[in-house]
Amino acid sequence: VVSSTAALDEVYANVKAVMSRNRVKPKPIADNIVFVLGGPGSGKGTQCAKLVQDYGFTHLSAGDLLRDEVKSRSKVGIMCESMMKEGKLVPMEVTIGLLKTAMERATLKSFLIDGFPRALDQALAFEKHVTAADFVLFFDCPLETMTERLLERGKTSGRADDNMDTIRKRFDTFTAQSLPVLDAYKEKGIAHVVSSTAALDEVYANVKAVMSRNRVKPKPIADNIVFVLGG
């Protein structure tokens, strides 16, 4: 018996407690989650696009979600813009909130989450408030190569963070905060490091090998096939 005279949220909290006692679990927010990590310019986005095409993932880029928020000129977006120009990490509550909203809206529930988590506290908070990742792809690339790629991209991207000063700051942040994330996932045994200095197809072949080892299958070419025969 649940009293329904209190505020809606309080009543619902009591209802959820009943569900929990009867071992009724909420539906999962995702079927699969793969975190895709690597330094700026390591080729994450390119490889994610190929995985989406072949495996049917929903690709969520933390950076793209933040840039969309900046374009909206919301109060949060204006704050994010200032921090991104300085190469700093946006508050994790903002990034996790944007990711969770995007996941709830998605039709396909297998996710590639690109560029997140970028710090250990982000990883822990996401696991606590959203869910845990199944495994992690890390694209390993020398700083010199990533710098060349970013400067070349900056000629046409129009992105405020594709300039030498911001690139250096982003690398400093990546080295100080993101590499410990990789170490933590290595300790859990769910991190897979792929070199991204080779040709695109060679890198992707190694990525597909990681997918296979984790029992992630390519999407079928068709859901149903019906042959129609007759004279």
mmCIF file with all atom_site columns, C-alpha atoms in Angstrom:
data_model
loop_
_atom_site.group_PDB
_atom_site.id
_atom_site.type_symbol
_atom_site.label_atom_id
_atom_site.label_alt_id
_atom_site.label_comp_id
_atom_site.label_asym_id
_atom_site.label_entity_id
_atom_site.label_seq_id
_atom_site.pdbx_PDB_ins_code
_atom_site.Cartn_x
_atom_site.Cartn_y
_atom_site.Cartn_z
_atom_site.occupancy
_atom_site.B_iso_or_equiv
_atom_site.pdbx_formal_charge
_atom_site.auth_seq_id
_atom_site.auth_comp_id
_atom_site.auth_asym_id
_atom_site.auth_atom_id
_atom_site.pdbx_PDB_model_num
ATOM 1   C CA . VAL A 1 1   ? 0.000  0.000   0.000   1.00 0.00 ? 1   VAL A CA 1
ATOM 2   C CA . VAL A 1 2   ? 1.357  3.389   -1.040  1.00 0.00 ? 2   VAL A CA 1
ATOM 3   C CA . SER A 1 3   ? -0.150 6.635   0.187   1.00 0.00 ? 3   SER A CA 1
ATOM 4   C CA . SER A 1 4   ? -0.791 9.016   -2.706  1.00 0.00 ? 4   SER A CA 1
ATOM 5   C CA . THR A 1 5   ? -1.499 12.148  -0.664  1.00 0.00 ? 5   THR A CA 1
ATOM 6   C CA . ALA A 1 6   ? 2.081  13.458  -0.728  1.00 0.00 ? 6   ALA A CA 1
ATOM 7   C CA . ALA A 1 7   ? 3.812  15.323  -3.548  1.00 0.00 ? 7   ALA A CA 1
ATOM 8   C CA . LEU A 1 8   ? 4.094  13.431  -6.852  1.00 0.00 ? 8   LEU A CA 1
ATOM 9   C CA . ASP A 1 9   ? 7.846  12.893  -6.593  1.00 0.00 ? 9   ASP A CA 1
ATOM 10  C CA . GLU A 1 10  ? 7.550  11.574  -3.040  1.00 0.00 ? 10  GLU A CA 1
ATOM 11  C CA . VAL A 1 11  ? 4.776  9.170   -4.034  1.00 0.00 ? 11  VAL A CA 1
ATOM 12  C CA . TYR A 1 12  ? 6.821  7.947   -6.981  1.00 0.00 ? 12  TYR A CA 1
ATOM 13  C CA . ALA A 1 13  ? 9.873  7.455   -4.771  1.00 0.00 ? 13  ALA A CA 1
ATOM 14  C CA . ASN A 1 14  ? 7.772  5.161   -2.601  1.00 0.00 ? 14  ASN A CA 1
ATOM 15  C CA . VAL A 1 15  ? 6.489  3.313   -5.673  1.00 0.00 ? 15  VAL A CA 1
ATOM 16  C CA . LYS A 1 16  ? 10.071 2.760   -6.866  1.00 0.00 ? 16  LYS A CA 1
ATOM 17  C CA . ALA A 1 17  ? 10.963 1.433   -3.421  1.00 0.00 ? 17  ALA A CA 1
ATOM 18  C CA . VAL A 1 18  ? 8.176  -1.148  -3.779  1.00 0.00 ? 18  VAL A CA 1
ATOM 19  C CA . MET A 1 19  ? 9.518  -2.113  -7.221  1.00 0.00 ? 19  MET A CA 1
ATOM 20  C CA . SER A 1 20  ? 12.995 -2.532  -5.783  1.00 0.00 ? 20  SER A CA 1
ATOM 21  C CA . ARG A 1 21  ? 11.804 -4.719  -2.903  1.00 0.00 ? 21  ARG A CA 1
ATOM 22  C CA . ASN A 1 22  ? 10.070 -6.943  -5.438  1.00 0.00 ? 22  ASN A CA 1
ATOM 23  C CA . ARG A 1 23  ? 13.207 -7.080  -7.603  1.00 0.00 ? 23  ARG A CA 1
ATOM 24  C CA . VAL A 1 24  ? 11.620 -5.224  -10.500 1.00 0.00 ? 24  VAL A CA 1
ATOM 25  C CA . LYS A 1 25  ? 14.422 -3.317  -12.187 1.00 0.00 ? 25  LYS A CA 1
ATOM 26  C CA . PRO A 1 26  ? 14.089 -0.188  -14.351 1.00 0.00 ? 26  PRO A CA 1
ATOM 27  C CA . LYS A 1 27  ? 14.669 -0.768  -18.051 1.00 0.00 ? 27  LYS A CA 1
ATOM 28  C CA . PRO A 1 28  ? 18.332 -0.140  -18.929 1.00 0.00 ? 28  PRO A CA 1
ATOM 29  C CA . ILE A 1 29  ? 19.161 3.158   -20.595 1.00 0.00 ? 29  ILE A CA 1
ATOM 30  C CA . ALA A 1 30  ? 21.387 1.290   -23.053 1.00 0.00 ? 30  ALA A CA 1
ATOM 31  C CA . ASP A 1 31  ? 22.017 -2.173  -24.497 1.00 0.00 ? 31  ASP A CA 1
ATOM 32  C CA . ASN A 1 32  ? 25.724 -1.503  -24.967 1.00 0.00 ? 32  ASN A CA 1
ATOM 33  C CA . ILE A 1 33  ? 28.021 1.418   -24.176 1.00 0.00 ? 33  ILE A CA 1
ATOM 34  C CA . VAL A 1 34  ? 31.502 1.805   -25.618 1.00 0.00 ? 34  VAL A CA 1
ATOM 35  C CA . PHE A 1 35  ? 33.598 4.768   -24.512 1.00 0.00 ? 35  PHE A CA 1
ATOM 36  C CA . VAL A 1 36  ? 35.894 6.003   -27.288 1.00 0.00 ? 36  VAL A CA 1
ATOM 37  C CA . LEU A 1 37  ? 38.914 7.869   -25.937 1.00 0.00 ? 37  LEU A CA 1
ATOM 38  C CA . GLY A 1 38  ? 42.070 9.403   -27.353 1.00 0.00 ? 38  GLY A CA 1
ATOM 39  C CA . GLY A 1 39  ? 43.844 12.711  -27.638 1.00 0.00 ? 39  GLY A CA 1
ATOM 40  C CA . PRO A 1 40  ? 42.559 15.623  -29.737 1.00 0.00 ? 40  PRO A CA 1
ATOM 41  C CA . GLY A 1 41  ? 43.145 14.693  -33.371 1.00 0.00 ? 41  GLY A CA 1
ATOM 42  C CA . SER A 1 42  ? 43.668 10.983  -32.690 1.00 0.00 ? 42  SER A CA 1
ATOM 43  C CA . GLY A 1 43  ? 41.003 10.010  -35.233 1.00 0.00 ? 43  GLY A CA 1
ATOM 44  C CA . LYS A 1 44  ? 38.153 9.083   -32.886 1.00 0.00 ? 44  LYS A CA 1
ATOM 45  C CA . GLY A 1 45  ? 35.439 10.708  -34.972 1.00 0.00 ? 45  GLY A CA 1
ATOM 46  C CA . THR A 1 46  ? 36.543 9.089   -38.226 1.00 0.00 ? 46  THR A CA 1
ATOM 47  C CA . GLN A 1 47  ? 36.577 5.600   -36.735 1.00 0.00 ? 47  GLN A CA 1
ATOM 48  C CA . CYS A 1 48  ? 33.257 6.170   -34.963 1.00 0.00 ? 48  CYS A CA 1
ATOM 49  C CA . ALA A 1 49  ? 31.609 7.042   -38.283 1.00 0.00 ? 49  ALA A CA 1
ATOM 50  C CA . LYS A 1 50  ? 32.712 3.691   -39.717 1.00 0.00 ? 50  LYS A CA 1
ATOM 51  C CA . LEU A 1 51  ? 31.490 1.810   -36.643 1.00 0.00 ? 51  LEU A CA 1
ATOM 52  C CA . VAL A 1 52  ? 28.084 3.482   -36.864 1.00 0.00 ? 52  VAL A CA 1
ATOM 53  C CA . GLN A 1 53  ? 27.771 2.424   -40.500 1.00 0.00 ? 53  GLN A CA 1
ATOM 54  C CA . ASP A 1 54  ? 28.778 -1.201  -39.916 1.00 0.00 ? 54  ASP A CA 1
ATOM 55  C CA . TYR A 1 55  ? 27.467 -1.910  -36.418 1.00 0.00 ? 55  TYR A CA 1
ATOM 56  C CA . GLY A 1 56  ? 24.423 0.344   -36.065 1.00 0.00 ? 56  GLY A CA 1
ATOM 57  C CA . PHE A 1 57  ? 25.655 2.248   -33.021 1.00 0.00 ? 57  PHE A CA 1
ATOM 58  C CA . THR A 1 58  ? 24.250 5.598   -31.978 1.00 0.00 ? 58  THR A CA 1
ATOM 59  C CA . HIS A 1 59  ? 27.287 7.891   -31.949 1.00 0.00 ? 59  HIS A CA 1
ATOM 60  C CA . LEU A 1 60  ? 27.323 10.530  -29.234 1.00 0.00 ? 60  LEU A CA 1
ATOM 61  C CA . SER A 1 61  ? 30.200 12.987  -29.257 1.00 0.00 ? 61  SER A CA 1
ATOM 62  C CA . ALA A 1 62  ? 30.589 14.846  -25.974 1.00 0.00 ? 62  ALA A CA 1
ATOM 63  C CA . GLY A 1 63  ? 32.373 17.616  -27.858 1.00 0.00 ? 63  GLY A CA 1
ATOM 64  C CA . ASP A 1 64  ? 29.616 17.941  -30.464 1.00 0.00 ? 64  ASP A CA 1
ATOM 65  C CA . LEU A 1 65  ? 26.925 18.073  -27.775 1.00 0.00 ? 65  LEU A CA 1
ATOM 66  C CA . LEU A 1 66  ? 28.831 20.824  -25.989 1.00 0.00 ? 66  LEU A CA 1
ATOM 67  C CA . ARG A 1 67  ? 29.385 22.768  -29.224 1.00 0.00 ? 67  ARG A CA 1
ATOM 68  C CA . ASP A 1 68  ? 25.654 22.526  -29.998 1.00 0.00 ? 68  ASP A CA 1
ATOM 69  C CA . GLU A 1 69  ? 24.959 23.908  -26.530 1.00 0.00 ? 69  GLU A CA 1
ATOM 70  C CA . VAL A 1 70  ? 27.363 26.780  -27.251 1.00 0.00 ? 70  VAL A CA 1
ATOM 71  C CA . LYS A 1 71  ? 25.555 27.532  -30.526 1.00 0.00 ? 71  LYS A CA 1
ATOM 72  C CA . SER A 1 72  ? 22.243 27.698  -28.663 1.00 0.00 ? 72  SER A CA 1
ATOM 73  C CA . ARG A 1 73  ? 23.632 30.715  -26.724 1.00 0.00 ? 73  ARG A CA 1
ATOM 74  C CA . SER A 1 74  ? 22.082 29.425  -23.518 1.00 0.00 ? 74  SER A CA 1
ATOM 75  C CA . LYS A 1 75  ? 23.595 30.488  -20.204 1.00 0.00 ? 75  LYS A CA 1
ATOM 76  C CA . VAL A 1 76  ? 25.256 27.071  -19.953 1.00 0.00 ? 76  VAL A CA 1
ATOM 77  C CA . GLY A 1 77  ? 26.455 27.343  -23.551 1.00 0.00 ? 77  GLY A CA 1
ATOM 78  C CA . ILE A 1 78  ? 28.116 30.713  -22.964 1.00 0.00 ? 78  ILE A CA 1
ATOM 79  C CA . MET A 1 79  ? 29.934 29.323  -19.923 1.00 0.00 ? 79  MET A CA 1
ATOM 80  C CA . CYS A 1 80  ? 31.048 26.263  -21.914 1.00 0.00 ? 80  CYS A CA 1
ATOM 81  C CA . GLU A 1 81  ? 32.348 28.429  -24.749 1.00 0.00 ? 81  GLU A CA 1
ATOM 82  C CA . SER A 1 82  ? 34.645 30.345  -22.430 1.00 0.00 ? 82  SER A CA 1
ATOM 83  C CA . MET A 1 83  ? 36.043 27.170  -20.864 1.00 0.00 ? 83  MET A CA 1
ATOM 84  C CA . MET A 1 84  ? 36.518 25.377  -24.193 1.00 0.00 ? 84  MET A CA 1
ATOM 85  C CA . LYS A 1 85  ? 38.482 28.303  -25.628 1.00 0.00 ? 85  LYS A CA 1
ATOM 86  C CA . GLU A 1 86  ? 40.833 28.015  -22.663 1.00 0.00 ? 86  GLU A CA 1
ATOM 87  C CA . GLY A 1 87  ? 41.214 24.267  -23.192 1.00 0.00 ? 87  GLY A CA 1
ATOM 88  C CA . LYS A 1 88  ? 39.567 23.501  -19.840 1.00 0.00 ? 88  LYS A CA 1
ATOM 89  C CA . LEU A 1 89  ? 37.152 20.716  -19.003 1.00 0.00 ? 89  LEU A CA 1
ATOM 90  C CA . VAL A 1 90  ? 33.488 21.713  -18.796 1.00 0.00 ? 90  VAL A CA 1
ATOM 91  C CA . PRO A 1 91  ? 31.821 20.821  -15.440 1.00 0.00 ? 91  PRO A CA 1
ATOM 92  C CA . MET A 1 92  ? 30.971 17.129  -15.537 1.00 0.00 ? 92  MET A CA 1
ATOM 93  C CA . GLU A 1 93  ? 27.366 17.741  -14.483 1.00 0.00 ? 93  GLU A CA 1
ATOM 94  C CA . VAL A 1 94  ? 26.825 19.606  -17.758 1.00 0.00 ? 94  VAL A CA 1
ATOM 95  C CA . THR A 1 95  ? 28.428 16.952  -19.962 1.00 0.00 ? 95  THR A CA 1
ATOM 96  C CA . ILE A 1 96  ? 26.746 14.020  -18.219 1.00 0.00 ? 96  ILE A CA 1
ATOM 97  C CA . GLY A 1 97  ? 23.378 15.780  -18.384 1.00 0.00 ? 97  GLY A CA 1
ATOM 98  C CA . LEU A 1 98  ? 23.727 16.357  -22.134 1.00 0.00 ? 98  LEU A CA 1
ATOM 99  C CA . LEU A 1 99  ? 24.787 12.751  -22.727 1.00 0.00 ? 99  LEU A CA 1
ATOM 100 C CA . LYS A 1 100 ? 21.983 11.281  -20.631 1.00 0.00 ? 100 LYS A CA 1
ATOM 101 C CA . THR A 1 101 ? 19.359 13.384  -22.409 1.00 0.00 ? 101 THR A CA 1
ATOM 102 C CA . ALA A 1 102 ? 20.712 12.335  -25.817 1.00 0.00 ? 102 ALA A CA 1
ATOM 103 C CA . MET A 1 103 ? 20.703 8.666   -24.765 1.00 0.00 ? 103 MET A CA 1
ATOM 104 C CA . GLU A 1 104 ? 17.107 8.853   -23.578 1.00 0.00 ? 104 GLU A CA 1
ATOM 105 C CA . ARG A 1 105 ? 16.042 10.385  -26.900 1.00 0.00 ? 105 ARG A CA 1
ATOM 106 C CA . ALA A 1 106 ? 17.903 7.881   -29.088 1.00 0.00 ? 106 ALA A CA 1
ATOM 107 C CA . THR A 1 107 ? 16.041 5.124   -30.921 1.00 0.00 ? 107 THR A CA 1
ATOM 108 C CA . LEU A 1 108 ? 19.006 2.752   -31.198 1.00 0.00 ? 108 LEU A CA 1
ATOM 109 C CA . LYS A 1 109 ? 20.261 1.870   -27.722 1.00 0.00 ? 109 LYS A CA 1
ATOM 110 C CA . SER A 1 110 ? 23.831 0.755   -28.447 1.00 0.00 ? 110 SER A CA 1
ATOM 111 C CA . PHE A 1 111 ? 26.091 3.761   -27.931 1.00 0.00 ? 111 PHE A CA 1
ATOM 112 C CA . LEU A 1 112 ? 29.536 4.893   -28.938 1.00 0.00 ? 112 LEU A CA 1
ATOM 113 C CA . ILE A 1 113 ? 30.365 7.751   -26.589 1.00 0.00 ? 113 ILE A CA 1
ATOM 114 C CA . ASP A 1 114 ? 33.225 9.709   -28.096 1.00 0.00 ? 114 ASP A CA 1
ATOM 115 C CA . GLY A 1 115 ? 35.509 11.955  -26.041 1.00 0.00 ? 115 GLY A CA 1
ATOM 116 C CA . PHE A 1 116 ? 34.113 11.019  -22.642 1.00 0.00 ? 116 PHE A CA 1
ATOM 117 C CA . PRO A 1 117 ? 35.019 10.522  -19.823 1.00 0.00 ? 117 PRO A CA 1
ATOM 118 C CA . ARG A 1 118 ? 37.966 12.904  -19.825 1.00 0.00 ? 118 ARG A CA 1
ATOM 119 C CA . ALA A 1 119 ? 38.717 12.691  -16.112 1.00 0.00 ? 119 ALA A CA 1
ATOM 120 C CA . LEU A 1 120 ? 38.407 10.004  -13.471 1.00 0.00 ? 120 LEU A CA 1
ATOM 121 C CA . ASP A 1 121 ? 35.663 11.803  -11.545 1.00 0.00 ? 121 ASP A CA 1
ATOM 122 C CA . GLN A 1 122 ? 33.602 11.978  -14.762 1.00 0.00 ? 122 GLN A CA 1
ATOM 123 C CA . ALA A 1 123 ? 33.939 8.216   -15.217 1.00 0.00 ? 123 ALA A CA 1
ATOM 124 C CA . LEU A 1 124 ? 32.814 7.523   -11.657 1.00 0.00 ? 124 LEU A CA 1
ATOM 125 C CA . ALA A 1 125 ? 29.902 9.987   -11.848 1.00 0.00 ? 125 ALA A CA 1
ATOM 126 C CA . PHE A 1 126 ? 28.654 8.567   -15.162 1.00 0.00 ? 126 PHE A CA 1
ATOM 127 C CA . GLU A 1 127 ? 28.714 5.043   -13.750 1.00 0.00 ? 127 GLU A CA 1
ATOM 128 C CA . LYS A 1 128 ? 26.831 6.197   -10.634 1.00 0.00 ? 128 LYS A CA 1
ATOM 129 C CA . HIS A 1 129 ? 24.177 8.371   -12.290 1.00 0.00 ? 129 HIS A CA 1
ATOM 130 C CA . VAL A 1 130 ? 23.768 6.744   -15.729 1.00 0.00 ? 130 VAL A CA 1
ATOM 131 C CA . THR A 1 131 ? 25.379 3.318   -16.194 1.00 0.00 ? 131 THR A CA 1
ATOM 132 C CA . ALA A 1 132 ? 28.713 1.550   -16.632 1.00 0.00 ? 132 ALA A CA 1
ATOM 133 C CA . ALA A 1 133 ? 30.526 1.141   -19.947 1.00 0.00 ? 133 ALA A CA 1
ATOM 134 C CA . ASP A 1 134 ? 30.911 -2.335  -21.417 1.00 0.00 ? 134 ASP A CA 1
ATOM 135 C CA . PHE A 1 135 ? 34.407 -1.581  -22.680 1.00 0.00 ? 135 PHE A CA 1
ATOM 136 C CA . VAL A 1 136 ? 36.695 1.244   -23.763 1.00 0.00 ? 136 VAL A CA 1
ATOM 137 C CA . LEU A 1 137 ? 38.456 1.953   -27.073 1.00 0.00 ? 137 LEU A CA 1
ATOM 138 C CA . PHE A 1 138 ? 41.538 4.145   -26.760 1.00 0.00 ? 138 PHE A CA 1
ATOM 139 C CA . PHE A 1 139 ? 43.190 5.555   -29.891 1.00 0.00 ? 139 PHE A CA 1
ATOM 140 C CA . ASP A 1 140 ? 46.908 5.974   -29.288 1.00 0.00 ? 140 ASP A CA 1
ATOM 141 C CA . CYS A 1 141 ? 48.623 8.633   -31.403 1.00 0.00 ? 141 CYS A CA 1
ATOM 142 C CA . PRO A 1 142 ? 51.843 10.703  -30.989 1.00 0.00 ? 142 PRO A CA 1
ATOM 143 C CA . LEU A 1 143 ? 51.390 14.368  -30.037 1.00 0.00 ? 143 LEU A CA 1
ATOM 144 C CA . GLU A 1 144 ? 53.217 15.502  -33.185 1.00 0.00 ? 144 GLU A CA 1
ATOM 145 C CA . THR A 1 145 ? 50.795 13.633  -35.439 1.00 0.00 ? 145 THR A CA 1
ATOM 146 C CA . MET A 1 146 ? 47.740 14.898  -33.557 1.00 0.00 ? 146 MET A CA 1
ATOM 147 C CA . THR A 1 147 ? 49.054 18.481  -33.748 1.00 0.00 ? 147 THR A CA 1
ATOM 148 C CA . GLU A 1 148 ? 49.516 18.247  -37.521 1.00 0.00 ? 148 GLU A CA 1
ATOM 149 C CA . ARG A 1 149 ? 46.011 16.869  -37.957 1.00 0.00 ? 149 ARG A CA 1
ATOM 150 C CA . LEU A 1 150 ? 44.404 19.554  -35.791 1.00 0.00 ? 150 LEU A CA 1
ATOM 151 C CA . LEU A 1 151 ? 46.202 22.429  -37.509 1.00 0.00 ? 151 LEU A CA 1
ATOM 152 C CA . GLU A 1 152 ? 45.214 21.049  -40.899 1.00 0.00 ? 152 GLU A CA 1
ATOM 153 C CA . ARG A 1 153 ? 41.608 20.650  -39.755 1.00 0.00 ? 153 ARG A CA 1
ATOM 154 C CA . GLY A 1 154 ? 41.619 24.178  -38.351 1.00 0.00 ? 154 GLY A CA 1
ATOM 155 C CA . LYS A 1 155 ? 42.075 25.601  -41.861 1.00 0.00 ? 155 LYS A CA 1
ATOM 156 C CA . THR A 1 156 ? 38.523 24.607  -42.744 1.00 0.00 ? 156 THR A CA 1
ATOM 157 C CA . SER A 1 157 ? 36.682 23.614  -39.539 1.00 0.00 ? 157 SER A CA 1
ATOM 158 C CA . GLY A 1 158 ? 36.001 27.088  -38.162 1.00 0.00 ? 158 GLY A CA 1
ATOM 159 C CA . ARG A 1 159 ? 36.343 25.617  -34.666 1.00 0.00 ? 159 ARG A CA 1
ATOM 160 C CA . ALA A 1 160 ? 37.608 28.063  -32.064 1.00 0.00 ? 160 ALA A CA 1
ATOM 161 C CA . ASP A 1 161 ? 39.694 25.349  -30.394 1.00 0.00 ? 161 ASP A CA 1
ATOM 162 C CA . ASP A 1 162 ? 41.671 24.386  -33.530 1.00 0.00 ? 162 ASP A CA 1
ATOM 163 C CA . ASN A 1 163 ? 44.517 26.850  -33.003 1.00 0.00 ? 163 ASN A CA 1
ATOM 164 C CA . MET A 1 164 ? 48.034 26.284  -31.689 1.00 0.00 ? 164 MET A CA 1
ATOM 165 C CA . ASP A 1 165 ? 47.560 27.969  -28.319 1.00 0.00 ? 165 ASP A CA 1
ATOM 166 C CA . THR A 1 166 ? 44.373 26.076  -27.483 1.00 0.00 ? 166 THR A CA 1
ATOM 167 C CA . ILE A 1 167 ? 45.781 22.829  -28.889 1.00 0.00 ? 167 ILE A CA 1
ATOM 168 C CA . ARG A 1 168 ? 48.696 22.983  -26.434 1.00 0.00 ? 168 ARG A CA 1
ATOM 169 C CA . LYS A 1 169 ? 46.295 23.572  -23.543 1.00 0.00 ? 169 LYS A CA 1
ATOM 170 C CA . ARG A 1 170 ? 44.092 20.678  -24.675 1.00 0.00 ? 170 ARG A CA 1
ATOM 171 C CA . PHE A 1 171 ? 47.107 18.367  -24.792 1.00 0.00 ? 171 PHE A CA 1
ATOM 172 C CA . ASP A 1 172 ? 48.155 19.441  -21.293 1.00 0.00 ? 172 ASP A CA 1
ATOM 173 C CA . THR A 1 173 ? 44.646 18.723  -19.994 1.00 0.00 ? 173 THR A CA 1
ATOM 174 C CA . PHE A 1 174 ? 44.541 15.393  -21.834 1.00 0.00 ? 174 PHE A CA 1
ATOM 175 C CA . THR A 1 175 ? 47.878 14.244  -20.407 1.00 0.00 ? 175 THR A CA 1
ATOM 176 C CA . ALA A 1 176 ? 47.081 15.319  -16.848 1.00 0.00 ? 176 ALA A CA 1
ATOM 177 C CA . GLN A 1 177 ? 43.458 14.175  -16.589 1.00 0.00 ? 177 GLN A CA 1
ATOM 178 C CA . SER A 1 178 ? 42.541 11.729  -19.352 1.00 0.00 ? 178 SER A CA 1
ATOM 179 C CA . LEU A 1 179 ? 45.470 9.303   -19.187 1.00 0.00 ? 179 LEU A CA 1
ATOM 180 C CA . PRO A 1 180 ? 44.611 8.333   -15.576 1.00 0.00 ? 180 PRO A CA 1
ATOM 181 C CA . VAL A 1 181 ? 41.156 7.371   -16.893 1.00 0.00 ? 181 VAL A CA 1
ATOM 182 C CA . LEU A 1 182 ? 42.786 4.936   -19.316 1.00 0.00 ? 182 LEU A CA 1
ATOM 183 C CA . ASP A 1 183 ? 44.879 3.481   -16.496 1.00 0.00 ? 183 ASP A CA 1
ATOM 184 C CA . ALA A 1 184 ? 41.748 2.946   -14.389 1.00 0.00 ? 184 ALA A CA 1
ATOM 185 C CA . TYR A 1 185 ? 39.980 1.088   -17.204 1.00 0.00 ? 185 TYR A CA 1
ATOM 186 C CA . LYS A 1 186 ? 43.106 -0.991  -17.839 1.00 0.00 ? 186 LYS A CA 1
ATOM 187 C CA . GLU A 1 187 ? 42.972 -2.085  -14.204 1.00 0.00 ? 187 GLU A CA 1
ATOM 188 C CA . LYS A 1 188 ? 39.357 -3.159  -14.759 1.00 0.00 ? 188 LYS A CA 1
ATOM 189 C CA . GLY A 1 189 ? 40.449 -5.126  -17.820 1.00 0.00 ? 189 GLY A CA 1
ATOM 190 C CA . ILE A 1 190 ? 38.049 -3.372  -20.210 1.00 0.00 ? 190 ILE A CA 1
ATOM 191 C CA . ALA A 1 191 ? 40.428 -0.980  -22.031 1.00 0.00 ? 191 ALA A CA 1
ATOM 192 C CA . HIS A 1 192 ? 41.601 -1.758  -25.568 1.00 0.00 ? 192 HIS A CA 1
ATOM 193 C CA . VAL A 1 193 ? 44.394 0.388   -27.027 1.00 0.00 ? 193 VAL A CA 1
ATOM 194 C CA . VAL A 1 194 ? 44.516 0.790   -30.822 1.00 0.00 ? 194 VAL A CA 1
ATOM 195 C CA . SER A 1 195 ? 47.297 2.681   -32.607 1.00 0.00 ? 195 SER A CA 1
ATOM 196 C CA . SER A 1 196 ? 45.768 5.298   -34.920 1.00 0.00 ? 196 SER A CA 1
ATOM 197 C CA . THR A 1 197 ? 48.911 6.278   -36.846 1.00 0.00 ? 197 THR A CA 1
ATOM 198 C CA . ALA A 1 198 ? 48.455 3.718   -39.631 1.00 0.00 ? 198 ALA A CA 1
ATOM 199 C CA . ALA A 1 199 ? 46.213 4.015   -42.700 1.00 0.00 ? 199 ALA A CA 1
ATOM 200 C CA . LEU A 1 200 ? 42.500 4.410   -41.908 1.00 0.00 ? 200 LEU A CA 1
ATOM 201 C CA . ASP A 1 201 ? 41.541 0.939   -43.139 1.00 0.00 ? 201 ASP A CA 1
ATOM 202 C CA . GLU A 1 202 ? 44.316 -0.716  -41.131 1.00 0.00 ? 202 GLU A CA 1
ATOM 203 C CA . VAL A 1 203 ? 43.240 1.117   -37.979 1.00 0.00 ? 203 VAL A CA 1
ATOM 204 C CA . TYR A 1 204 ? 39.637 0.119   -38.600 1.00 0.00 ? 204 TYR A CA 1
ATOM 205 C CA . ALA A 1 205 ? 40.595 -3.537  -39.074 1.00 0.00 ? 205 ALA A CA 1
ATOM 206 C CA . ASN A 1 206 ? 42.140 -3.452  -35.601 1.00 0.00 ? 206 ASN A CA 1
ATOM 207 C CA . VAL A 1 207 ? 39.025 -1.758  -34.213 1.00 0.00 ? 207 VAL A CA 1
ATOM 208 C CA . LYS A 1 208 ? 36.804 -4.471  -35.700 1.00 0.00 ? 208 LYS A CA 1
ATOM 209 C CA . ALA A 1 209 ? 39.024 -7.092  -34.073 1.00 0.00 ? 209 ALA A CA 1
ATOM 210 C CA . VAL A 1 210 ? 38.339 -5.441  -30.700 1.00 0.00 ? 210 VAL A CA 1
ATOM 211 C CA . MET A 1 211 ? 34.597 -5.512  -31.440 1.00 0.00 ? 211 MET A CA 1
ATOM 212 C CA . SER A 1 212 ? 34.802 -9.208  -32.270 1.00 0.00 ? 212 SER A CA 1
ATOM 213 C CA . ARG A 1 213 ? 36.687 -10.029 -29.054 1.00 0.00 ? 213 ARG A CA 1
ATOM 214 C CA . ASN A 1 214 ? 33.928 -8.265  -27.115 1.00 0.00 ? 214 ASN A CA 1
ATOM 215 C CA . ARG A 1 215 ? 31.207 -10.163 -29.009 1.00 0.00 ? 215 ARG A CA 1
ATOM 216 C CA . VAL A 1 216 ? 29.844 -7.063  -30.720 1.00 0.00 ? 216 VAL A CA 1
ATOM 217 C CA . LYS A 1 217 ? 28.497 -8.172  -34.087 1.00 0.00 ? 217 LYS A CA 1
ATOM 218 C CA . PRO A 1 218 ? 28.015 -6.059  -37.228 1.00 0.00 ? 218 PRO A CA 1
ATOM 219 C CA . LYS A 1 219 ? 24.414 -5.129  -37.904 1.00 0.00 ? 219 LYS A CA 1
ATOM 220 C CA . PRO A 1 220 ? 22.667 -7.571  -40.267 1.00 0.00 ? 220 PRO A CA 1
ATOM 221 C CA . ILE A 1 221 ? 22.318 -6.499  -43.867 1.00 0.00 ? 221 ILE A CA 1
ATOM 222 C CA . ALA A 1 222 ? 18.538 -6.929  -43.496 1.00 0.00 ? 222 ALA A CA 1
ATOM 223 C CA . ASP A 1 223 ? 15.951 -7.561  -40.782 1.00 0.00 ? 223 ASP A CA 1
ATOM 224 C CA . ASN A 1 224 ? 13.795 -9.728  -43.017 1.00 0.00 ? 224 ASN A CA 1
ATOM 225 C CA . ILE A 1 225 ? 14.107 -11.083 -46.540 1.00 0.00 ? 225 ILE A CA 1
ATOM 226 C CA . VAL A 1 226 ? 11.159 -12.548 -48.433 1.00 0.00 ? 226 VAL A CA 1
ATOM 227 C CA . PHE A 1 227 ? 11.607 -14.227 -51.814 1.00 0.00 ? 227 PHE A CA 1
ATOM 228 C CA . VAL A 1 228 ? 8.450  -13.902 -53.932 1.00 0.00 ? 228 VAL A CA 1
ATOM 229 C CA . LEU A 1 229 ? 8.235  -16.606 -56.581 1.00 0.00 ? 229 LEU A CA 1
ATOM 230 C CA . GLY A 1 230 ? 5.650  -17.515 -59.133 1.00 0.00 ? 230 GLY A CA 1
ATOM 231 C CA . GLY A 1 231 ? 4.924  -17.941 -62.772 1.00 0.00 ? 231 GLY A CA 1
#
